[in-house]
Amino acid sequence: MKILVINGPNLNMLGIRQPEIYGSGSYKDLCDTVNKHALSKGVDVEIYQSNFEGEIVEKIQSAYNTADGIIINPAAYTHTSVAILDALLAVKVPAVEVHLSDPERREAFRRINYVKNACIKSVCGKGTDGYKEALDFLTDYIEGKR
Ligand code: DQA
């Protein structure tokens, strides 16, 4: 099983950016957590990060017929990007959305969420553990257990 993990803008700044919200772990720590969990489950993961909306759209398109599932933290594009929503709807690869923080409990503008309309589940406010929960849910879903 192949899972594509996509992280959006500024997530490469984890550990530096607002640690009181996103925690003190670095982006490499996040990747290590995801890779370790995937290895323990025997799942093949590719982790990708970009600060550019069009690159994220192209990465989602690349999942068509090549990936079994997508885990995506679109970061700020969550709240603005119809293009990312449309790309997920186009490829029809099951997708789970993850947010380290809980956008519902933050500023009002973060309550607007385009991307969740194309996702089978949202995991919010659980820090890096949220990626593990997303991987567990998505693999069960793909295997027909959910
Ligand atoms: C985020 C939440 C977004 O509102 C924010 O723009 C981010 C990160 C999260 O993981 O909590 O960049 O997606």
Short mmCIF file of C-alpha atoms and ligand atoms in Angstrom, two decimals:
data_model
loop_
_atom_site.label_atom_id
_atom_site.label_comp_id
_atom_site.label_asym_id
_atom_site.label_seq_id
_atom_site.Cartn_x
_atom_site.Cartn_y
_atom_site.Cartn_z
CA MET A 1 0.00 0.00 0.00
CA LYS A 2 1.32 3.40 -1.00
CA ILE A 3 0.36 6.55 0.94
CA LEU A 4 1.32 10.07 -0.10
CA VAL A 5 1.71 12.58 2.74
CA ILE A 6 1.51 16.21 1.61
CA ASN A 7 2.39 19.17 3.83
CA GLY A 8 1.67 22.74 2.84
CA PRO A 9 3.27 26.14 3.42
CA ASN A 10 5.37 26.95 6.49
CA LEU A 11 5.26 23.42 7.86
CA ASN A 12 8.97 23.22 6.99
CA MET A 13 9.35 25.86 9.73
CA LEU A 14 8.06 23.60 12.52
CA GLY A 15 10.08 24.04 15.70
CA ILE A 16 10.70 27.68 14.78
CA ARG A 17 7.19 28.90 13.95
CA GLN A 18 4.86 29.60 16.87
CA PRO A 19 5.98 26.66 19.07
CA GLU A 20 3.23 27.57 21.56
CA ILE A 21 0.74 26.49 18.87
CA TYR A 22 2.61 23.91 16.77
CA GLY A 23 5.04 22.45 19.33
CA SER A 24 8.82 22.46 19.53
CA GLY A 25 9.49 19.50 17.24
CA SER A 26 11.10 20.19 13.87
CA TYR A 27 9.78 19.25 10.42
CA LYS A 28 12.36 16.44 10.36
CA ASP A 29 10.91 15.17 13.66
CA LEU A 30 7.47 15.10 12.04
CA CYS A 31 8.82 13.15 9.04
CA ASP A 32 10.64 10.72 11.34
CA THR A 33 7.39 10.09 13.30
CA VAL A 34 5.44 9.41 10.10
CA ASN A 35 8.15 7.21 8.56
CA LYS A 36 8.57 5.17 11.75
CA HIS A 37 4.83 4.59 12.11
CA ALA A 38 4.49 3.64 8.45
CA LEU A 39 7.41 1.22 8.72
CA SER A 40 5.83 -0.44 11.77
CA LYS A 41 2.64 -0.96 9.73
CA GLY A 42 4.41 -2.14 6.59
CA VAL A 43 3.06 0.82 4.62
CA ASP A 44 5.04 2.60 1.91
CA VAL A 45 4.91 6.40 2.48
CA GLU A 46 6.22 9.31 0.47
CA ILE A 47 6.35 12.62 2.35
CA TYR A 48 6.26 15.85 0.35
CA GLN A 49 6.29 19.51 1.44
CA SER A 50 5.79 22.65 -0.60
CA ASN A 51 5.13 26.31 0.03
CA PHE A 52 3.47 26.69 -3.41
CA GLU A 53 -0.18 25.99 -4.17
CA GLY A 54 0.38 24.88 -7.78
CA GLU A 55 3.09 22.43 -6.75
CA ILE A 56 0.70 20.91 -4.22
CA VAL A 57 -1.98 20.62 -6.94
CA GLU A 58 0.54 18.85 -9.21
CA LYS A 59 1.59 16.49 -6.42
CA ILE A 60 -2.06 15.56 -5.79
CA GLN A 61 -2.52 14.96 -9.53
CA SER A 62 0.53 12.67 -9.48
CA ALA A 63 -1.33 10.43 -7.01
CA TYR A 64 -3.85 9.45 -9.71
CA ASN A 65 -3.37 5.72 -10.33
CA THR A 66 -0.13 5.69 -8.30
CA ALA A 67 -1.15 6.12 -4.63
CA ASP A 68 -3.77 4.30 -2.55
CA GLY A 69 -4.37 7.20 -0.19
CA ILE A 70 -3.40 10.77 0.63
CA ILE A 71 -2.77 12.40 4.00
CA ILE A 72 -2.75 16.16 3.60
CA ASN A 73 -2.08 19.12 5.86
CA PRO A 74 -2.74 21.97 3.42
CA ALA A 75 -1.77 24.48 6.17
CA ALA A 76 -2.95 28.01 5.27
CA TYR A 77 -4.28 26.79 1.89
CA THR A 78 -6.94 24.87 3.84
CA HIS A 79 -8.77 28.15 4.26
CA THR A 80 -8.33 29.56 0.74
CA SER A 81 -7.72 26.90 -1.90
CA VAL A 82 -10.48 25.75 -4.21
CA ALA A 83 -7.67 24.46 -6.48
CA ILE A 84 -6.47 21.95 -3.86
CA LEU A 85 -10.07 20.90 -3.17
CA ASP A 86 -10.65 20.39 -6.90
CA ALA A 87 -7.43 18.38 -7.32
CA LEU A 88 -8.48 16.00 -4.53
CA LEU A 89 -11.95 15.65 -6.07
CA ALA A 90 -10.38 15.03 -9.49
CA VAL A 91 -8.06 12.17 -8.53
CA LYS A 92 -10.64 10.50 -6.23
CA VAL A 93 -7.87 9.03 -4.07
CA PRO A 94 -9.16 8.69 -0.48
CA ALA A 95 -7.75 11.57 1.55
CA VAL A 96 -7.51 12.39 5.26
CA GLU A 97 -6.85 15.96 6.35
CA VAL A 98 -4.56 16.62 9.34
CA HIS A 99 -3.96 19.79 11.33
CA LEU A 100 -1.48 19.99 14.19
CA SER A 101 -3.61 22.64 15.89
CA ASP A 102 -7.41 22.79 15.94
CA PRO A 103 -8.33 25.55 13.47
CA GLU A 104 -11.93 25.54 14.78
CA ARG A 105 -10.66 26.88 18.10
CA ARG A 106 -8.55 29.66 16.64
CA GLU A 107 -9.25 32.83 14.63
CA ALA A 108 -12.60 32.99 12.80
CA PHE A 109 -10.91 32.95 9.35
CA ARG A 110 -9.49 29.48 10.11
CA ARG A 111 -13.03 28.10 10.43
CA ILE A 112 -13.42 28.39 6.65
CA ASN A 113 -12.21 25.06 5.27
CA TYR A 114 -12.44 24.17 1.58
CA VAL A 115 -10.31 21.03 1.65
CA LYS A 116 -12.35 19.03 4.15
CA ASN A 117 -15.08 18.72 1.51
CA ALA A 118 -12.87 16.23 -0.33
CA CYS A 119 -11.68 14.29 2.74
CA ILE A 120 -13.09 11.18 4.39
CA LYS A 121 -11.84 12.37 7.80
CA SER A 122 -10.25 15.35 9.56
CA VAL A 123 -7.81 14.93 12.45
CA CYS A 124 -7.23 18.21 14.30
CA GLY A 125 -5.45 19.43 17.41
CA LYS A 126 -3.43 16.28 18.14
CA GLY A 127 0.01 17.50 17.07
CA THR A 128 2.22 15.05 15.22
CA ASP A 129 0.25 12.12 16.69
CA GLY A 130 -2.56 13.25 14.39
CA TYR A 131 -0.55 11.96 11.42
CA LYS A 132 -0.35 8.51 13.04
CA GLU A 133 -4.11 8.52 13.66
CA ALA A 134 -4.67 9.58 10.04
CA LEU A 135 -2.45 6.76 8.76
CA ASP A 136 -4.26 4.20 10.92
CA PHE A 137 -7.68 5.41 9.76
CA LEU A 138 -6.69 5.61 6.10
CA THR A 139 -5.07 2.17 5.94
CA ASP A 140 -8.12 0.61 7.65
CA TYR A 141 -10.39 2.43 5.20
CA ILE A 142 -8.40 1.25 2.18
CA GLU A 143 -8.47 -2.32 3.53
CA GLY A 144 -12.24 -2.07 3.87
CA LYS A 145 -12.24 -2.15 7.68
CA ARG A 146 -13.96 1.26 7.99
C1 DQA B 1 -2.38 24.19 10.32
C2 DQA B 1 -3.50 25.17 10.68
C3 DQA B 1 -3.63 26.27 9.65
O1 DQA B 1 -4.65 27.18 10.04
C4 DQA B 1 -2.34 27.04 9.54
O2 DQA B 1 -2.42 28.02 8.52
C5 DQA B 1 -1.15 26.17 9.35
C6 DQA B 1 -1.07 24.89 10.06
C7 DQA B 1 -2.15 23.14 11.41
O3 DQA B 1 -1.47 22.15 11.13
O4 DQA B 1 -2.59 23.33 12.55
O5 DQA B 1 -0.20 26.56 8.67
O6 DQA B 1 -2.78 23.50 9.13
#
